[in-house]
XYZ file of C-alpha atoms in Angstrom:
445
model
C 101.710 78.674 127.861
C 99.695 81.536 128.801
C 101.192 83.813 131.901
C 98.719 82.806 134.203
C 99.191 79.349 133.422
C 102.755 79.289 133.841
C 102.673 81.643 137.224
C 100.431 78.044 138.654
C 102.424 75.716 137.562
C 105.658 77.314 139.173
C 104.069 77.051 142.292
C 103.667 73.574 141.829
C 106.714 72.602 140.520
C 110.410 74.006 141.563
C 111.739 72.791 137.613
C 108.889 74.703 136.064
C 110.062 77.694 138.737
C 113.848 77.854 137.673
C 112.669 77.608 133.870
C 110.352 80.054 134.853
C 112.508 82.471 136.126
C 114.807 82.207 133.060
C 111.820 82.734 130.682
C 113.691 85.047 128.303
C 110.627 86.741 126.304
C 108.137 88.260 128.558
C 105.083 89.927 127.620
C 103.151 91.945 130.738
C 99.810 93.849 131.007
C 96.497 93.512 132.804
C 95.186 91.076 130.983
C 97.903 88.555 130.727
C 98.337 88.557 134.628
C 94.717 88.420 135.598
C 91.880 85.876 135.240
C 88.224 87.156 134.795
C 87.259 85.953 138.012
C 90.238 87.839 140.056
C 89.749 89.966 143.015
C 89.365 93.592 142.970
C 92.256 94.177 145.556
C 94.929 92.754 143.554
C 97.840 94.718 143.194
C 99.044 94.056 140.090
C 101.730 96.275 139.412
C 103.008 94.679 142.758
C 102.927 91.171 140.261
C 104.955 92.748 138.025
C 107.446 94.017 139.945
C 107.856 90.204 141.371
C 107.750 88.497 138.098
C 111.143 90.981 136.743
C 112.933 91.179 140.092
C 112.877 87.306 140.047
C 114.349 88.248 136.105
C 116.749 89.924 137.152
C 119.880 89.381 135.682
C 118.440 85.904 133.428
C 119.425 87.540 130.418
C 116.224 88.968 129.167
C 115.765 89.316 125.825
C 112.138 90.559 125.082
C 109.850 92.736 127.019
C 106.809 93.855 126.094
C 104.539 96.152 128.640
C 101.389 97.294 127.663
C 100.090 99.205 130.705
C 97.247 100.614 129.045
C 95.004 100.264 133.283
C 97.858 100.421 135.342
C 100.012 103.088 136.321
C 103.131 104.345 135.780
C 104.619 105.022 139.311
C 106.947 101.685 138.983
C 107.094 101.619 135.661
C 111.144 103.304 135.941
C 112.679 100.707 137.707
C 110.928 97.841 135.804
C 113.295 99.662 133.477
C 115.938 99.861 134.995
C 116.273 96.118 136.128
C 115.022 94.423 132.616
C 117.022 97.000 130.190
C 120.992 95.111 130.281
C 122.471 94.537 127.406
C 121.484 91.177 126.560
C 117.862 92.948 125.814
C 116.683 92.721 121.776
C 113.336 94.103 121.921
C 111.522 96.141 124.370
C 107.799 97.520 123.525
C 106.503 99.669 126.557
C 103.192 101.472 126.432
C 102.308 102.660 129.520
C 99.126 104.302 130.794
C 98.179 107.013 129.093
C 97.698 110.458 130.759
C 96.614 112.918 128.638
C 97.185 115.319 130.564
C 100.808 114.296 131.896
C 102.548 111.946 129.224
C 105.156 109.395 130.678
C 108.223 110.247 130.134
C 110.673 107.178 128.804
C 113.873 107.183 130.775
C 116.532 107.279 128.234
C 119.644 106.963 130.837
C 117.727 103.321 130.754
C 119.303 103.028 127.346
C 123.142 103.869 128.554
C 126.089 102.678 129.422
C 126.178 100.280 126.543
C 122.740 98.771 127.725
C 120.592 99.875 124.599
C 123.639 98.401 122.389
C 121.537 94.795 121.359
C 118.410 96.270 121.287
C 117.473 95.528 117.858
C 113.281 95.909 118.108
C 112.183 99.016 119.638
C 108.619 100.400 120.686
C 107.148 103.407 122.309
C 103.607 104.460 122.810
C 100.995 106.766 124.422
C 104.661 108.284 126.302
C 106.948 111.059 126.269
C 110.289 110.615 124.109
C 113.364 113.558 124.805
C 116.079 111.067 123.575
C 119.733 113.031 124.407
C 122.940 112.512 124.023
C 123.664 110.383 126.895
C 121.354 107.375 125.177
C 124.510 106.536 122.828
C 124.612 104.985 119.775
C 122.341 101.750 119.522
C 124.232 99.867 117.066
C 121.990 97.245 116.593
C 118.384 98.888 116.227
C 116.806 97.532 112.724
C 113.586 98.469 113.896
C 112.144 101.759 115.292
C 107.972 102.013 115.680
C 106.334 105.101 117.699
C 102.702 105.509 118.201
C 101.258 108.658 120.375
C 104.702 109.772 121.288
C 105.641 112.931 122.524
C 109.328 113.688 120.296
C 110.101 117.034 117.869
C 111.490 116.516 114.689
C 114.855 117.395 115.853
C 115.187 114.734 118.911
C 114.454 112.487 116.552
C 117.198 113.506 113.851
C 119.448 113.322 116.518
C 118.665 109.935 117.666
C 118.097 108.031 114.026
C 122.203 109.779 113.152
C 122.753 107.392 116.132
C 121.302 104.201 114.838
C 123.728 103.464 111.558
C 121.489 100.102 111.209
C 118.450 101.149 111.565
C 116.095 99.575 108.767
C 112.400 100.571 109.777
C 110.834 103.729 111.037
C 106.810 103.963 111.823
C 105.355 106.809 113.331
C 102.264 107.407 113.989
C 99.982 110.281 115.526
C 103.597 111.513 116.639
C 101.282 115.604 116.785
C 105.303 117.239 117.435
C 106.757 116.766 114.866
C 107.210 119.321 111.773
C 109.555 118.058 109.951
C 111.562 114.886 109.299
C 114.370 114.377 108.398
C 115.755 110.932 107.258
C 120.164 111.657 107.626
C 122.235 109.672 104.819
C 124.669 108.230 106.926
C 121.282 105.428 107.203
C 122.958 102.779 104.612
C 120.267 99.917 105.289
C 117.273 102.477 106.216
C 114.976 101.272 103.438
C 111.332 100.980 104.564
C 109.616 104.479 106.284
C 105.333 104.287 107.804
C 104.394 108.074 108.603
C 100.166 108.433 109.658
C 98.576 110.391 111.220
C 100.867 113.350 112.072
C 98.644 115.696 111.145
C 101.280 118.822 112.132
C 103.711 117.251 109.259
C 104.788 119.374 106.723
C 107.480 117.726 105.129
C 109.362 114.196 105.163
C 113.196 114.398 103.689
C 115.121 111.565 103.575
C 118.704 111.639 102.815
C 119.402 107.761 103.160
C 120.111 106.499 99.972
C 117.933 103.203 100.050
C 114.815 103.974 101.063
C 112.080 101.495 99.014
C 108.737 101.422 100.754
C 106.891 104.365 101.779
C 103.607 104.698 103.897
C 101.945 108.057 104.512
C 99.249 110.761 104.403
C 97.828 113.825 104.031
C 99.615 116.450 101.364
C 103.263 116.040 102.988
C 105.675 118.019 100.510
C 108.480 115.206 100.003
C 111.413 115.508 99.089
C 114.123 112.151 98.843
C 117.647 111.862 97.607
C 116.532 108.268 95.398
C 113.036 108.268 94.305
C 113.678 105.950 91.250
C 115.243 102.901 94.180
C 110.810 103.480 95.402
C 109.786 100.391 95.100
C 106.569 100.547 97.348
C 103.898 103.275 97.867
C 100.663 103.568 100.714
C 99.022 107.035 100.427
C 96.201 108.492 101.699
C 95.583 111.675 100.614
C 92.964 114.212 98.845
C 92.464 113.052 95.208
C 95.435 110.465 95.772
C 93.949 108.370 92.336
C 94.714 111.650 90.066
C 98.079 112.396 91.525
C 99.642 108.879 91.929
C 98.568 108.930 88.270
C 99.901 111.702 87.014
C 103.162 112.355 89.119
C 104.599 109.124 90.114
C 105.320 107.888 86.486
C 107.707 110.785 86.265
C 109.382 110.625 90.347
C 108.980 106.841 90.806
C 108.529 105.490 87.654
C 110.082 101.809 89.390
C 107.166 101.427 91.721
C 106.295 97.902 92.065
C 103.460 98.165 94.762
C 100.823 101.045 94.805
C 98.295 101.344 97.525
C 96.329 104.814 97.862
C 92.944 105.150 99.715
C 91.627 108.119 98.412
C 88.659 110.952 98.852
C 87.682 113.978 97.066
C 88.491 112.159 93.641
C 88.542 113.181 90.463
C 87.896 111.226 86.986
C 91.330 109.304 86.066
C 92.971 110.716 83.459
C 94.494 108.850 79.792
C 98.080 110.004 79.598
C 100.883 108.355 77.430
C 103.163 108.459 80.809
C 103.445 104.544 82.327
C 104.982 102.431 85.274
C 105.958 100.131 83.793
C 107.445 97.909 86.682
C 103.793 97.879 88.699
C 102.555 95.332 89.733
C 100.405 95.219 92.394
C 97.413 97.903 92.930
C 95.409 98.377 95.963
C 92.297 101.628 95.714
C 90.362 102.395 98.359
C 87.942 105.537 97.527
C 86.425 106.383 101.224
C 83.224 106.685 102.310
C 81.728 110.415 102.861
C 79.995 113.908 101.794
C 83.804 114.667 99.579
C 83.305 111.839 97.312
C 81.298 113.001 94.173
C 79.452 110.657 92.627
C 80.265 111.671 89.135
C 83.178 110.097 89.458
C 83.620 107.891 86.600
C 84.675 103.720 87.808
C 85.702 102.996 83.984
C 88.485 105.916 84.309
C 90.872 103.728 85.956
C 91.366 101.798 82.754
C 94.220 104.488 82.770
C 95.619 103.230 85.346
C 95.211 99.588 83.436
C 96.594 100.808 80.149
C 99.262 102.069 82.349
C 100.552 99.286 84.371
C 101.172 96.327 81.129
C 102.955 94.213 84.009
C 99.835 94.770 86.518
C 99.270 91.140 88.503
C 96.431 92.290 91.344
C 93.858 94.982 91.397
C 92.264 95.349 94.412
C 89.223 98.040 94.529
C 87.321 99.502 97.552
C 84.306 101.087 97.267
C 83.202 102.078 100.259
C 80.006 103.814 100.081
C 77.337 104.364 102.762
C 74.351 105.693 99.934
C 75.540 104.253 96.264
C 74.579 107.677 94.713
C 76.023 107.005 91.497
C 73.873 106.365 88.533
C 72.994 102.838 88.778
C 73.167 100.188 85.546
C 69.139 100.093 85.851
C 68.760 103.986 86.482
C 67.194 104.432 82.480
C 70.003 103.397 79.749
C 71.059 99.594 79.663
C 73.534 100.115 77.000
C 76.644 99.764 78.408
C 80.034 102.045 76.892
C 82.340 100.553 74.973
C 85.757 102.256 74.965
C 88.814 100.593 72.923
C 90.567 97.440 73.953
C 93.951 96.842 75.303
C 95.177 93.366 75.834
C 96.175 93.083 79.805
C 98.421 90.092 79.866
C 99.438 90.166 83.063
C 96.414 90.636 85.228
C 95.301 87.032 87.383
C 93.522 88.385 90.128
C 90.780 90.931 90.650
C 88.773 92.197 93.548
C 86.679 94.646 94.760
C 84.844 95.321 98.035
C 81.836 96.906 98.152
C 80.647 96.235 95.014
C 77.550 97.889 93.846
C 75.354 98.652 91.036
C 76.959 101.657 89.937
C 77.165 101.599 85.771
C 80.546 103.086 85.690
C 81.711 100.306 87.619
C 79.669 97.559 86.475
C 81.642 99.093 82.992
C 85.121 98.527 84.542
C 84.637 95.217 85.444
C 83.341 93.941 82.239
C 86.137 95.573 80.541
C 88.651 93.789 82.848
C 87.019 90.915 81.698
C 86.883 90.960 78.573
C 90.612 92.099 78.391
C 92.211 91.125 80.654
C 93.371 87.415 78.530
C 95.292 86.540 82.129
C 92.326 86.309 84.230
C 93.244 83.422 86.810
C 90.129 84.875 89.489
C 87.471 87.547 90.260
C 86.093 88.152 93.114
C 82.763 91.031 93.689
C 81.896 91.690 97.359
C 78.788 93.009 97.607
C 79.214 94.125 101.077
C 82.154 96.504 102.091
C 84.141 95.610 105.786
C 80.452 93.467 107.286
C 81.365 90.275 106.208
C 79.551 87.994 108.087
C 81.528 84.713 109.587
C 81.402 81.883 111.732
C 78.658 79.042 111.397
C 74.897 79.705 110.663
C 73.837 78.379 114.129
C 76.881 80.649 115.541
C 75.138 83.778 113.669
C 71.932 82.483 114.696
C 72.865 82.419 118.805
C 74.624 85.695 118.203
C 73.388 87.513 115.212
C 74.907 89.065 112.170
C 77.143 92.450 112.091
C 74.748 95.511 111.792
C 73.554 96.807 108.257
C 71.220 99.207 107.183
C 68.669 98.046 104.850
C 70.063 100.868 102.451
C 73.157 98.345 102.060
C 71.270 95.469 102.183
C 68.734 96.829 99.255
C 71.937 97.571 97.229
C 73.595 94.589 97.960
C 71.283 92.829 96.281
C 71.431 94.896 93.437
C 74.694 94.485 92.528
C 73.823 91.158 92.547
C 71.380 91.231 89.908
C 73.371 93.724 88.125
C 76.038 90.467 88.417
C 73.920 87.617 87.354
C 72.815 90.489 84.548
C 75.323 91.812 83.121
C 78.701 89.783 83.770
C 78.681 86.227 85.035
C 77.640 85.312 81.609
C 80.687 87.179 79.950
C 83.320 85.647 82.611
C 85.375 83.046 80.623
C 85.349 79.415 82.131
C 89.081 79.330 82.476
C 88.408 82.454 85.296
C 87.153 81.327 88.360
C 84.309 83.840 89.387
C 83.443 84.548 93.672
C 80.538 86.958 94.077
C 80.048 87.202 98.136
C 76.716 88.388 99.308
C 75.117 88.850 103.124
C 74.377 85.921 104.459
C 70.402 85.214 104.436
C 70.284 85.787 108.076
C 71.060 89.161 107.462
C 69.120 89.464 104.760
C 65.950 91.688 105.787
C 64.872 91.445 102.187
C 64.517 87.972 100.153
C 67.838 87.950 98.074
C 66.444 87.770 94.560
C 67.933 88.062 91.394
C 65.521 90.403 89.694
C 65.104 94.603 90.607
């Protein structure tokens, strides 16, 4: 039940009021408390204060404070009331003041109050843990977003969180070197995104198996052979993954790459024998060369005999590659290689680039176990809902160049790919809806 409805019901029923005051899970935000027709003079801080004090001593287990538009002057006292030895999940996202960040009071985690916390999430604040925090014996998941914390402070905090399994850092700009201590025997998942000053990730934890990071961060891992999943955002990510990862992390099962400034993928003898899921996203922009040869991705297919799923996201605002309709109609033929495990292929932003059409034809011909092939001619702009709704609300805005290229992509599919798809394969072609097409849909250029 939404918070506003629960409060109204509590006003009418004493039984519900008693159960409401014993509710163990609370998510408090401006939207949860106020209706759309609230009066401007309503004091949201006062309402939150009353709610938390009514729950004092009732065994609150989950508390999420999302105070984007609410001042922080009462936040310390709210945490003193709410954080007890029974709380299991705590999320605090205070009002963001870029001139002076809210200082999370680490003292609320002392005296055993933090022992029961399993999930801790902090955002848009400063976090400076000291010895007074004490060990958080049951903490399994820690998430920090836009938090001011240094690498040394975080290392000290992690050293006292022996049950930690997962750490997610986003836009924590004070960290230069991230060290994961060896005492974290259960630690398996690390995500680091947008920490622009970060230069080194040093993980001595023996069981790290999933890693997500961006930029050109230097990795130092104690047990790289245990790595099962990598998600990477960096320049020339595809080339790096093909040339370096087979020797560093040969046991990968899932690989996600977001790349810019890419060079053609080289053909190499090294393999990723256990790779089952591969996702590649080419970031749009001036750094992505129109001379990139999509067909060179066959190198990845040849290197991954266990590959089951391939997702290719081609984000081009302007299709500058050589089009399949640009001149020579003959498609390149490369040595055939049977791919016995590849079952599901999806290409988003599919266009009429000749090398992309050639790659698709190669997959159709050589993926002998292929079950589903999805070719989406748009990227991130797909319309949804019923047609009547789209007529009233309008469709997602799309430029004329995107719509023209989508038409050409459909034509390329009909001309070069459709008749090559076996009857056992489900082919799905996703086009712009007819309402958002400013040009008539046709199958000829």
